[in-house]
Amino acid sequence: MKGRPAAVLALAQGEPTSTAAKSAGVTTRTVERWCADTEFALEVRNTRTELLNAAVGQLAAGAAEAVATLRAAMANSDEKGHVRVQAARSLLDALLPLRESLDLEQRLAALESTRTGQEW
């Protein structure tokens, strides 16, 4: 992938403009100009939202297994169970803040779309 789509993906993944420029096969200045374009910035934001949605989906898919791991590990006091509990807790701890972040981003996008054409 080259050009604007490559830059959009790189920026959505949190890469700096220099890395986005290399991915896109353009100069850093070109990416900086693209970033000043509201449509381009919206593409980056939408792509980031899609990436977050996918991550939340993967975390949610593992949540039931994490809970089952916690329950099984409660009955097993060996070290292996302890490691599994830590992993399960990490997954569950990551799920809620990521979901909240995604919800907030979607709400903000909805607010921004309603203000299109209006002055604040």
Short mmCIF file of N, CA, C and O in Angstrom, two decimals:
data_model
loop_
_atom_site.label_atom_id
_atom_site.label_comp_id
_atom_site.label_asym_id
_atom_site.label_seq_id
_atom_site.Cartn_x
_atom_site.Cartn_y
_atom_site.Cartn_z
N MET A 1 0.85 -1.17 0.00
CA MET A 1 0.00 0.00 0.00
C MET A 1 0.90 1.23 0.00
O MET A 1 1.86 1.31 0.74
N LYS A 2 0.57 2.18 -0.83
CA LYS A 2 1.33 3.43 -0.94
C LYS A 2 0.36 4.61 -0.96
O LYS A 2 -0.85 4.44 -0.98
N GLY A 3 0.91 5.80 -0.98
CA GLY A 3 0.11 7.01 -1.08
C GLY A 3 -0.67 7.33 0.18
O GLY A 3 -0.31 6.91 1.28
N ARG A 4 -1.73 8.10 0.00
CA ARG A 4 -2.53 8.57 1.14
C ARG A 4 -3.04 7.43 2.03
O ARG A 4 -2.97 7.55 3.25
N PRO A 5 -3.54 6.32 1.46
CA PRO A 5 -4.03 5.25 2.34
C PRO A 5 -2.94 4.72 3.28
O PRO A 5 -3.23 4.42 4.45
N ALA A 6 -1.73 4.63 2.80
CA ALA A 6 -0.63 4.15 3.65
C ALA A 6 -0.34 5.16 4.76
O ALA A 6 -0.08 4.78 5.90
N ALA A 7 -0.38 6.43 4.42
CA ALA A 7 -0.16 7.47 5.43
C ALA A 7 -1.28 7.48 6.46
O ALA A 7 -1.03 7.62 7.66
N VAL A 8 -2.51 7.33 6.00
CA VAL A 8 -3.66 7.28 6.92
C VAL A 8 -3.48 6.15 7.92
O VAL A 8 -3.63 6.35 9.14
N LEU A 9 -3.16 4.97 7.43
CA LEU A 9 -2.99 3.82 8.32
C LEU A 9 -1.85 4.04 9.31
O LEU A 9 -2.00 3.78 10.51
N ALA A 10 -0.73 4.54 8.82
CA ALA A 10 0.42 4.76 9.70
C ALA A 10 0.08 5.77 10.80
O ALA A 10 0.38 5.55 11.97
N LEU A 11 -0.56 6.86 10.43
CA LEU A 11 -0.92 7.87 11.42
C LEU A 11 -1.98 7.35 12.39
O LEU A 11 -1.92 7.64 13.59
N ALA A 12 -2.93 6.58 11.88
CA ALA A 12 -3.96 6.01 12.75
C ALA A 12 -3.35 5.06 13.77
O ALA A 12 -3.87 4.90 14.87
N GLN A 13 -2.24 4.44 13.40
CA GLN A 13 -1.56 3.52 14.31
C GLN A 13 -0.60 4.25 15.24
O GLN A 13 0.11 3.63 16.01
N GLY A 14 -0.58 5.58 15.15
CA GLY A 14 0.24 6.37 16.06
C GLY A 14 1.66 6.63 15.61
O GLY A 14 2.48 7.11 16.38
N GLU A 15 1.93 6.34 14.35
CA GLU A 15 3.28 6.59 13.83
C GLU A 15 3.49 8.08 13.59
O GLU A 15 2.55 8.82 13.30
N PRO A 16 4.73 8.56 13.70
CA PRO A 16 5.01 9.97 13.41
C PRO A 16 4.89 10.25 11.91
O PRO A 16 4.90 9.33 11.10
N THR A 17 4.80 11.53 11.58
CA THR A 17 4.63 11.90 10.17
C THR A 17 5.79 11.41 9.31
O THR A 17 5.58 11.07 8.14
N SER A 18 6.99 11.35 9.86
CA SER A 18 8.13 10.88 9.06
C SER A 18 7.95 9.42 8.67
O SER A 18 8.24 9.03 7.53
N THR A 19 7.45 8.61 9.57
CA THR A 19 7.20 7.20 9.26
C THR A 19 6.04 7.07 8.29
O THR A 19 6.08 6.25 7.36
N ALA A 20 5.00 7.88 8.48
CA ALA A 20 3.86 7.87 7.55
C ALA A 20 4.32 8.25 6.15
O ALA A 20 3.85 7.66 5.16
N ALA A 21 5.23 9.21 6.07
CA ALA A 21 5.75 9.63 4.76
C ALA A 21 6.50 8.50 4.08
O ALA A 21 6.31 8.25 2.88
N LYS A 22 7.32 7.80 4.83
CA LYS A 22 8.06 6.66 4.25
C LYS A 22 7.09 5.59 3.77
O LYS A 22 7.26 5.02 2.69
N SER A 23 6.06 5.29 4.58
CA SER A 23 5.07 4.30 4.20
C SER A 23 4.34 4.69 2.92
O SER A 23 4.02 3.84 2.10
N ALA A 24 4.06 5.99 2.81
CA ALA A 24 3.31 6.49 1.66
C ALA A 24 4.19 6.72 0.43
O ALA A 24 3.67 6.87 -0.68
N GLY A 25 5.50 6.78 0.63
CA GLY A 25 6.39 7.06 -0.49
C GLY A 25 6.40 8.52 -0.89
O GLY A 25 6.58 8.85 -2.07
N VAL A 26 6.18 9.39 0.09
CA VAL A 26 6.16 10.83 -0.16
C VAL A 26 7.04 11.52 0.88
O VAL A 26 7.56 10.88 1.78
N THR A 27 7.16 12.83 0.77
CA THR A 27 7.95 13.58 1.73
C THR A 27 7.15 13.84 3.00
O THR A 27 5.91 13.79 3.01
N THR A 28 7.87 14.15 4.06
CA THR A 28 7.22 14.50 5.33
C THR A 28 6.36 15.73 5.15
O THR A 28 5.26 15.81 5.70
N ARG A 29 6.83 16.69 4.37
CA ARG A 29 6.06 17.92 4.11
C ARG A 29 4.72 17.59 3.46
O ARG A 29 3.70 18.20 3.78
N THR A 30 4.71 16.62 2.55
CA THR A 30 3.45 16.23 1.90
C THR A 30 2.47 15.69 2.94
O THR A 30 1.29 16.06 2.95
N VAL A 31 2.95 14.84 3.83
CA VAL A 31 2.07 14.29 4.88
C VAL A 31 1.58 15.41 5.78
O VAL A 31 0.40 15.43 6.17
N GLU A 32 2.43 16.37 6.09
CA GLU A 32 2.01 17.50 6.92
C GLU A 32 0.91 18.30 6.23
O GLU A 32 -0.04 18.75 6.87
N ARG A 33 1.02 18.48 4.91
CA ARG A 33 -0.04 19.17 4.16
C ARG A 33 -1.33 18.36 4.20
O ARG A 33 -2.41 18.91 4.37
N TRP A 34 -1.20 17.04 4.01
CA TRP A 34 -2.39 16.19 4.07
C TRP A 34 -3.05 16.30 5.44
O TRP A 34 -4.27 16.33 5.53
N CYS A 35 -2.26 16.35 6.50
CA CYS A 35 -2.80 16.43 7.85
C CYS A 35 -3.59 17.71 8.08
O CYS A 35 -4.48 17.76 8.93
N ALA A 36 -3.27 18.76 7.34
CA ALA A 36 -4.00 20.02 7.46
C ALA A 36 -5.37 19.95 6.79
O ALA A 36 -6.22 20.80 7.03
N ASP A 37 -5.58 18.94 5.96
CA ASP A 37 -6.84 18.75 5.25
C ASP A 37 -7.84 18.05 6.17
O ASP A 37 -7.56 16.98 6.71
N THR A 38 -9.02 18.64 6.35
CA THR A 38 -10.01 18.08 7.27
C THR A 38 -10.50 16.69 6.84
O THR A 38 -10.75 15.83 7.69
N GLU A 39 -10.61 16.46 5.54
CA GLU A 39 -11.03 15.13 5.07
C GLU A 39 -9.99 14.07 5.41
O GLU A 39 -10.33 12.96 5.81
N PHE A 40 -8.73 14.41 5.25
CA PHE A 40 -7.65 13.49 5.57
C PHE A 40 -7.65 13.20 7.07
O PHE A 40 -7.53 12.04 7.49
N ALA A 41 -7.77 14.25 7.87
CA ALA A 41 -7.80 14.07 9.33
C ALA A 41 -8.98 13.19 9.74
O ALA A 41 -8.85 12.35 10.64
N LEU A 42 -10.10 13.33 9.06
CA LEU A 42 -11.26 12.50 9.35
C LEU A 42 -10.99 11.04 8.97
O LEU A 42 -11.38 10.12 9.70
N GLU A 43 -10.30 10.82 7.85
CA GLU A 43 -9.92 9.45 7.46
C GLU A 43 -9.04 8.81 8.52
O GLU A 43 -9.21 7.65 8.86
N VAL A 44 -8.08 9.59 9.03
CA VAL A 44 -7.19 9.07 10.07
C VAL A 44 -8.01 8.71 11.31
O VAL A 44 -7.85 7.62 11.88
N ARG A 45 -8.90 9.60 11.72
CA ARG A 45 -9.73 9.36 12.90
C ARG A 45 -10.63 8.14 12.70
O ARG A 45 -10.75 7.29 13.59
N ASN A 46 -11.24 8.02 11.54
CA ASN A 46 -12.12 6.88 11.26
C ASN A 46 -11.33 5.57 11.23
O ASN A 46 -11.81 4.54 11.73
N THR A 47 -10.15 5.61 10.66
CA THR A 47 -9.31 4.41 10.62
C THR A 47 -8.89 4.01 12.02
O THR A 47 -8.91 2.83 12.38
N ARG A 48 -8.53 4.99 12.84
CA ARG A 48 -8.17 4.70 14.24
C ARG A 48 -9.36 4.09 14.98
O ARG A 48 -9.20 3.14 15.74
N THR A 49 -10.55 4.60 14.72
CA THR A 49 -11.75 4.05 15.35
C THR A 49 -11.96 2.60 14.91
O THR A 49 -12.30 1.74 15.74
N GLU A 50 -11.75 2.32 13.63
CA GLU A 50 -11.88 0.94 13.14
C GLU A 50 -10.86 0.02 13.81
O GLU A 50 -11.19 -1.11 14.18
N LEU A 51 -9.63 0.51 13.97
CA LEU A 51 -8.60 -0.28 14.64
C LEU A 51 -8.98 -0.55 16.10
O LEU A 51 -8.81 -1.67 16.60
N LEU A 52 -9.50 0.49 16.76
CA LEU A 52 -9.94 0.31 18.15
C LEU A 52 -11.13 -0.65 18.24
O LEU A 52 -11.20 -1.47 19.15
N ASN A 53 -12.05 -0.54 17.30
CA ASN A 53 -13.19 -1.47 17.27
C ASN A 53 -12.71 -2.91 17.16
O ASN A 53 -13.22 -3.80 17.85
N ALA A 54 -11.75 -3.14 16.29
CA ALA A 54 -11.21 -4.49 16.12
C ALA A 54 -10.54 -4.96 17.40
O ALA A 54 -10.71 -6.12 17.81
N ALA A 55 -9.79 -4.08 18.04
CA ALA A 55 -9.11 -4.45 19.28
C ALA A 55 -10.12 -4.76 20.39
O ALA A 55 -9.97 -5.74 21.12
N VAL A 56 -11.16 -3.94 20.49
CA VAL A 56 -12.21 -4.18 21.49
C VAL A 56 -12.90 -5.51 21.21
O VAL A 56 -13.17 -6.28 22.12
N GLY A 57 -13.15 -5.78 19.94
CA GLY A 57 -13.79 -7.05 19.59
C GLY A 57 -12.94 -8.24 19.99
O GLY A 57 -13.43 -9.23 20.53
N GLN A 58 -11.63 -8.14 19.76
CA GLN A 58 -10.72 -9.23 20.13
C GLN A 58 -10.66 -9.38 21.65
O GLN A 58 -10.62 -10.50 22.17
N LEU A 59 -10.63 -8.26 22.37
CA LEU A 59 -10.62 -8.33 23.83
C LEU A 59 -11.94 -8.92 24.35
O LEU A 59 -11.94 -9.76 25.26
N ALA A 60 -13.03 -8.49 23.76
CA ALA A 60 -14.33 -9.00 24.19
C ALA A 60 -14.44 -10.50 23.93
O ALA A 60 -14.98 -11.25 24.75
N ALA A 61 -13.90 -10.95 22.80
CA ALA A 61 -13.94 -12.38 22.49
C ALA A 61 -13.16 -13.19 23.52
O ALA A 61 -13.52 -14.32 23.83
N GLY A 62 -12.11 -12.61 24.06
CA GLY A 62 -11.31 -13.31 25.06
C GLY A 62 -11.80 -13.13 26.49
O GLY A 62 -11.32 -13.80 27.41
N ALA A 63 -12.76 -12.23 26.69
CA ALA A 63 -13.22 -11.93 28.05
C ALA A 63 -13.85 -13.15 28.73
O ALA A 63 -13.58 -13.42 29.90
N ALA A 64 -14.67 -13.89 28.01
CA ALA A 64 -15.31 -15.06 28.61
C ALA A 64 -14.27 -16.10 29.00
O ALA A 64 -14.34 -16.70 30.08
N GLU A 65 -13.27 -16.28 28.15
CA GLU A 65 -12.19 -17.21 28.46
C GLU A 65 -11.38 -16.71 29.66
O GLU A 65 -10.97 -17.51 30.51
N ALA A 66 -11.19 -15.41 29.75
CA ALA A 66 -10.46 -14.84 30.88
C ALA A 66 -11.21 -15.09 32.18
O ALA A 66 -10.60 -15.44 33.20
N VAL A 67 -12.50 -14.91 32.15
CA VAL A 67 -13.30 -15.17 33.36
C VAL A 67 -13.23 -16.64 33.72
O VAL A 67 -13.06 -17.01 34.90
N ALA A 68 -13.32 -17.51 32.74
CA ALA A 68 -13.22 -18.95 33.00
C ALA A 68 -11.84 -19.29 33.58
O ALA A 68 -11.72 -20.12 34.49
N THR A 69 -10.80 -18.63 33.07
CA THR A 69 -9.45 -18.85 33.59
C THR A 69 -9.36 -18.41 35.04
O THR A 69 -8.78 -19.10 35.88
N LEU A 70 -9.94 -17.25 35.35
CA LEU A 70 -9.95 -16.78 36.73
C LEU A 70 -10.64 -17.79 37.65
O LEU A 70 -10.14 -18.12 38.72
N ARG A 71 -11.78 -18.28 37.21
CA ARG A 71 -12.52 -19.24 38.04
C ARG A 71 -11.76 -20.53 38.23
O ARG A 71 -11.70 -21.08 39.33
N ALA A 72 -11.15 -21.03 37.15
CA ALA A 72 -10.39 -22.28 37.26
C ALA A 72 -9.15 -22.08 38.13
O ALA A 72 -8.80 -22.96 38.93
N ALA A 73 -8.50 -20.93 37.97
CA ALA A 73 -7.28 -20.67 38.73
C ALA A 73 -7.57 -20.48 40.22
O ALA A 73 -6.71 -20.76 41.05
N MET A 74 -8.77 -20.03 40.55
CA MET A 74 -9.12 -19.88 41.96
C MET A 74 -9.08 -21.22 42.68
O MET A 74 -8.77 -21.29 43.86
N ALA A 75 -9.35 -22.28 41.96
CA ALA A 75 -9.35 -23.62 42.55
C ALA A 75 -7.97 -24.26 42.50
O ALA A 75 -7.75 -25.31 43.10
N ASN A 76 -7.03 -23.64 41.80
CA ASN A 76 -5.70 -24.21 41.61
C ASN A 76 -4.66 -23.20 42.09
O ASN A 76 -4.51 -22.14 41.51
N SER A 77 -3.92 -23.53 43.15
CA SER A 77 -2.99 -22.56 43.74
C SER A 77 -1.56 -22.67 43.23
O SER A 77 -0.67 -22.01 43.75
N ASP A 78 -1.32 -23.50 42.21
CA ASP A 78 0.06 -23.61 41.71
C ASP A 78 0.46 -22.35 40.94
O ASP A 78 -0.36 -21.53 40.55
N GLU A 79 1.75 -22.17 40.73
CA GLU A 79 2.28 -20.96 40.10
C GLU A 79 1.72 -20.76 38.70
O GLU A 79 1.44 -19.64 38.29
N LYS A 80 1.54 -21.83 37.98
CA LYS A 80 1.01 -21.72 36.62
C LYS A 80 -0.36 -21.04 36.64
O LYS A 80 -0.66 -20.20 35.81
N GLY A 81 -1.18 -21.42 37.61
CA GLY A 81 -2.49 -20.79 37.76
C GLY A 81 -2.35 -19.31 38.06
O GLY A 81 -3.11 -18.49 37.54
N HIS A 82 -1.36 -18.96 38.87
CA HIS A 82 -1.14 -17.56 39.22
C HIS A 82 -0.78 -16.75 37.98
O HIS A 82 -1.29 -15.63 37.80
N VAL A 83 0.05 -17.29 37.13
CA VAL A 83 0.42 -16.61 35.89
C VAL A 83 -0.80 -16.45 35.00
O VAL A 83 -1.02 -15.39 34.40
N ARG A 84 -1.61 -17.47 34.92
CA ARG A 84 -2.82 -17.40 34.09
C ARG A 84 -3.79 -16.35 34.64
O ARG A 84 -4.44 -15.64 33.88
N VAL A 85 -3.89 -16.25 35.96
CA VAL A 85 -4.77 -15.25 36.55
C VAL A 85 -4.28 -13.85 36.19
O VAL A 85 -5.08 -12.97 35.85
N GLN A 86 -2.97 -13.63 36.25
CA GLN A 86 -2.44 -12.32 35.88
C GLN A 86 -2.79 -11.97 34.43
O GLN A 86 -3.15 -10.84 34.13
N ALA A 87 -2.67 -12.94 33.55
CA ALA A 87 -2.99 -12.70 32.14
C ALA A 87 -4.48 -12.39 31.98
O ALA A 87 -4.87 -11.49 31.24
N ALA A 88 -5.30 -13.16 32.67
CA ALA A 88 -6.75 -12.94 32.58
C ALA A 88 -7.12 -11.56 33.11
O ALA A 88 -7.92 -10.85 32.51
N ARG A 89 -6.54 -11.18 34.22
CA ARG A 89 -6.82 -9.85 34.78
C ARG A 89 -6.36 -8.75 33.84
O ARG A 89 -7.04 -7.74 33.69
N SER A 90 -5.21 -8.94 33.24
CA SER A 90 -4.71 -7.94 32.28
C SER A 90 -5.69 -7.74 31.15
O SER A 90 -5.97 -6.62 30.73
N LEU A 91 -6.22 -8.85 30.63
CA LEU A 91 -7.18 -8.76 29.53
C LEU A 91 -8.43 -8.02 29.98
O LEU A 91 -8.90 -7.11 29.31
N LEU A 92 -8.96 -8.40 31.13
CA LEU A 92 -10.18 -7.75 31.61
C LEU A 92 -9.92 -6.28 31.96
O LEU A 92 -10.77 -5.43 31.69
N ASP A 93 -8.76 -5.99 32.54
CA ASP A 93 -8.43 -4.61 32.87
C ASP A 93 -8.31 -3.75 31.62
O ASP A 93 -8.61 -2.56 31.65
N ALA A 94 -7.87 -4.33 30.52
CA ALA A 94 -7.72 -3.58 29.28
C ALA A 94 -9.05 -3.36 28.57
O ALA A 94 -9.22 -2.38 27.85
N LEU A 95 -9.98 -4.26 28.77
CA LEU A 95 -11.24 -4.22 28.03
C LEU A 95 -12.06 -2.97 28.34
O LEU A 95 -12.48 -2.25 27.44
N LEU A 96 -12.29 -2.69 29.59
CA LEU A 96 -13.18 -1.58 29.95
C LEU A 96 -12.63 -0.21 29.55
O LEU A 96 -13.37 0.56 28.93
N PRO A 97 -11.38 0.12 29.87
CA PRO A 97 -10.90 1.44 29.43
C PRO A 97 -10.89 1.60 27.91
O PRO A 97 -11.19 2.68 27.39
N LEU A 98 -10.57 0.53 27.20
CA LEU A 98 -10.55 0.62 25.74
C LEU A 98 -11.97 0.83 25.22
O LEU A 98 -12.20 1.64 24.31
N ARG A 99 -12.92 0.15 25.80
CA ARG A 99 -14.32 0.31 25.40
C ARG A 99 -14.78 1.74 25.70
O ARG A 99 -15.45 2.37 24.88
N GLU A 100 -14.43 2.27 26.88
CA GLU A 100 -14.80 3.63 27.23
C GLU A 100 -14.18 4.63 26.26
O GLU A 100 -14.84 5.59 25.85
N SER A 101 -12.94 4.40 25.89
CA SER A 101 -12.27 5.28 24.94
C SER A 101 -12.97 5.26 23.59
O SER A 101 -13.18 6.30 22.96
N LEU A 102 -13.34 4.08 23.15
CA LEU A 102 -14.03 3.95 21.88
C LEU A 102 -15.38 4.65 21.92
O LEU A 102 -15.75 5.37 21.01
N ASP A 103 -16.13 4.44 23.00
CA ASP A 103 -17.43 5.10 23.15
C ASP A 103 -17.27 6.62 23.11
O ASP A 103 -18.04 7.31 22.45
N LEU A 104 -16.27 7.13 23.82
CA LEU A 104 -16.03 8.57 23.85
C LEU A 104 -15.68 9.09 22.46
O LEU A 104 -16.19 10.12 22.03
N GLU A 105 -14.84 8.35 21.74
CA GLU A 105 -14.47 8.77 20.39
C GLU A 105 -15.69 8.79 19.48
O GLU A 105 -15.87 9.72 18.68
N GLN A 106 -16.56 7.80 19.59
CA GLN A 106 -17.77 7.76 18.75
C GLN A 106 -18.71 8.91 19.10
O GLN A 106 -19.30 9.52 18.22
N ARG A 107 -18.85 9.20 20.38
CA ARG A 107 -19.72 10.30 20.79
C ARG A 107 -19.17 11.63 20.29
O ARG A 107 -19.92 12.50 19.84
N LEU A 108 -17.85 11.80 20.37
CA LEU A 108 -17.22 13.02 19.89
C LEU A 108 -17.40 13.16 18.38
O LEU A 108 -17.72 14.24 17.88
N ALA A 109 -17.24 12.07 17.65
CA ALA A 109 -17.43 12.10 16.20
C ALA A 109 -18.87 12.48 15.85
O ALA A 109 -19.11 13.25 14.91
N ALA A 110 -19.83 11.96 16.62
CA ALA A 110 -21.23 12.30 16.38
C ALA A 110 -21.47 13.79 16.63
O ALA A 110 -22.17 14.45 15.86
N LEU A 111 -20.88 14.32 17.69
CA LEU A 111 -21.01 15.75 17.97
C LEU A 111 -20.39 16.58 16.86
O LEU A 111 -20.97 17.58 16.43
N GLU A 112 -19.22 16.17 16.40
CA GLU A 112 -18.56 16.91 15.33
C GLU A 112 -19.35 16.86 14.04
O GLU A 112 -19.39 17.84 13.30
N SER A 113 -19.99 15.75 13.76
CA SER A 113 -20.76 15.66 12.53
C SER A 113 -22.01 16.53 12.60
O SER A 113 -22.46 17.04 11.57
N THR A 114 -22.55 16.74 13.78
CA THR A 114 -23.73 17.60 13.90
C THR A 114 -23.37 19.07 13.79
O THR A 114 -24.21 19.88 13.42
N ARG A 115 -22.12 19.41 14.08
CA ARG A 115 -21.73 20.81 13.98
C ARG A 115 -21.28 21.19 12.59
O ARG A 115 -21.01 22.36 12.33
N THR A 116 -21.19 20.26 11.66
CA THR A 116 -20.78 20.56 10.30
C THR A 116 -21.70 21.63 9.73
O THR A 116 -22.91 21.52 9.76
N GLY A 117 -21.09 22.69 9.26
CA GLY A 117 -21.88 23.78 8.70
C GLY A 117 -22.34 24.78 9.74
O GLY A 117 -22.97 25.77 9.40
N GLN A 118 -22.06 24.52 11.01
CA GLN A 118 -22.46 25.44 12.06
C GLN A 118 -21.21 26.03 12.69
O GLN A 118 -20.17 25.40 12.75
N GLU A 119 -21.33 27.26 13.16
CA GLU A 119 -20.21 27.87 13.88
C GLU A 119 -20.42 27.67 15.36
O GLU A 119 -21.53 27.74 15.86
N TRP A 120 -19.32 27.46 16.06
CA TRP A 120 -19.40 27.32 17.53
C TRP A 120 -19.01 28.58 18.18
O TRP A 120 -18.22 29.34 17.86
#
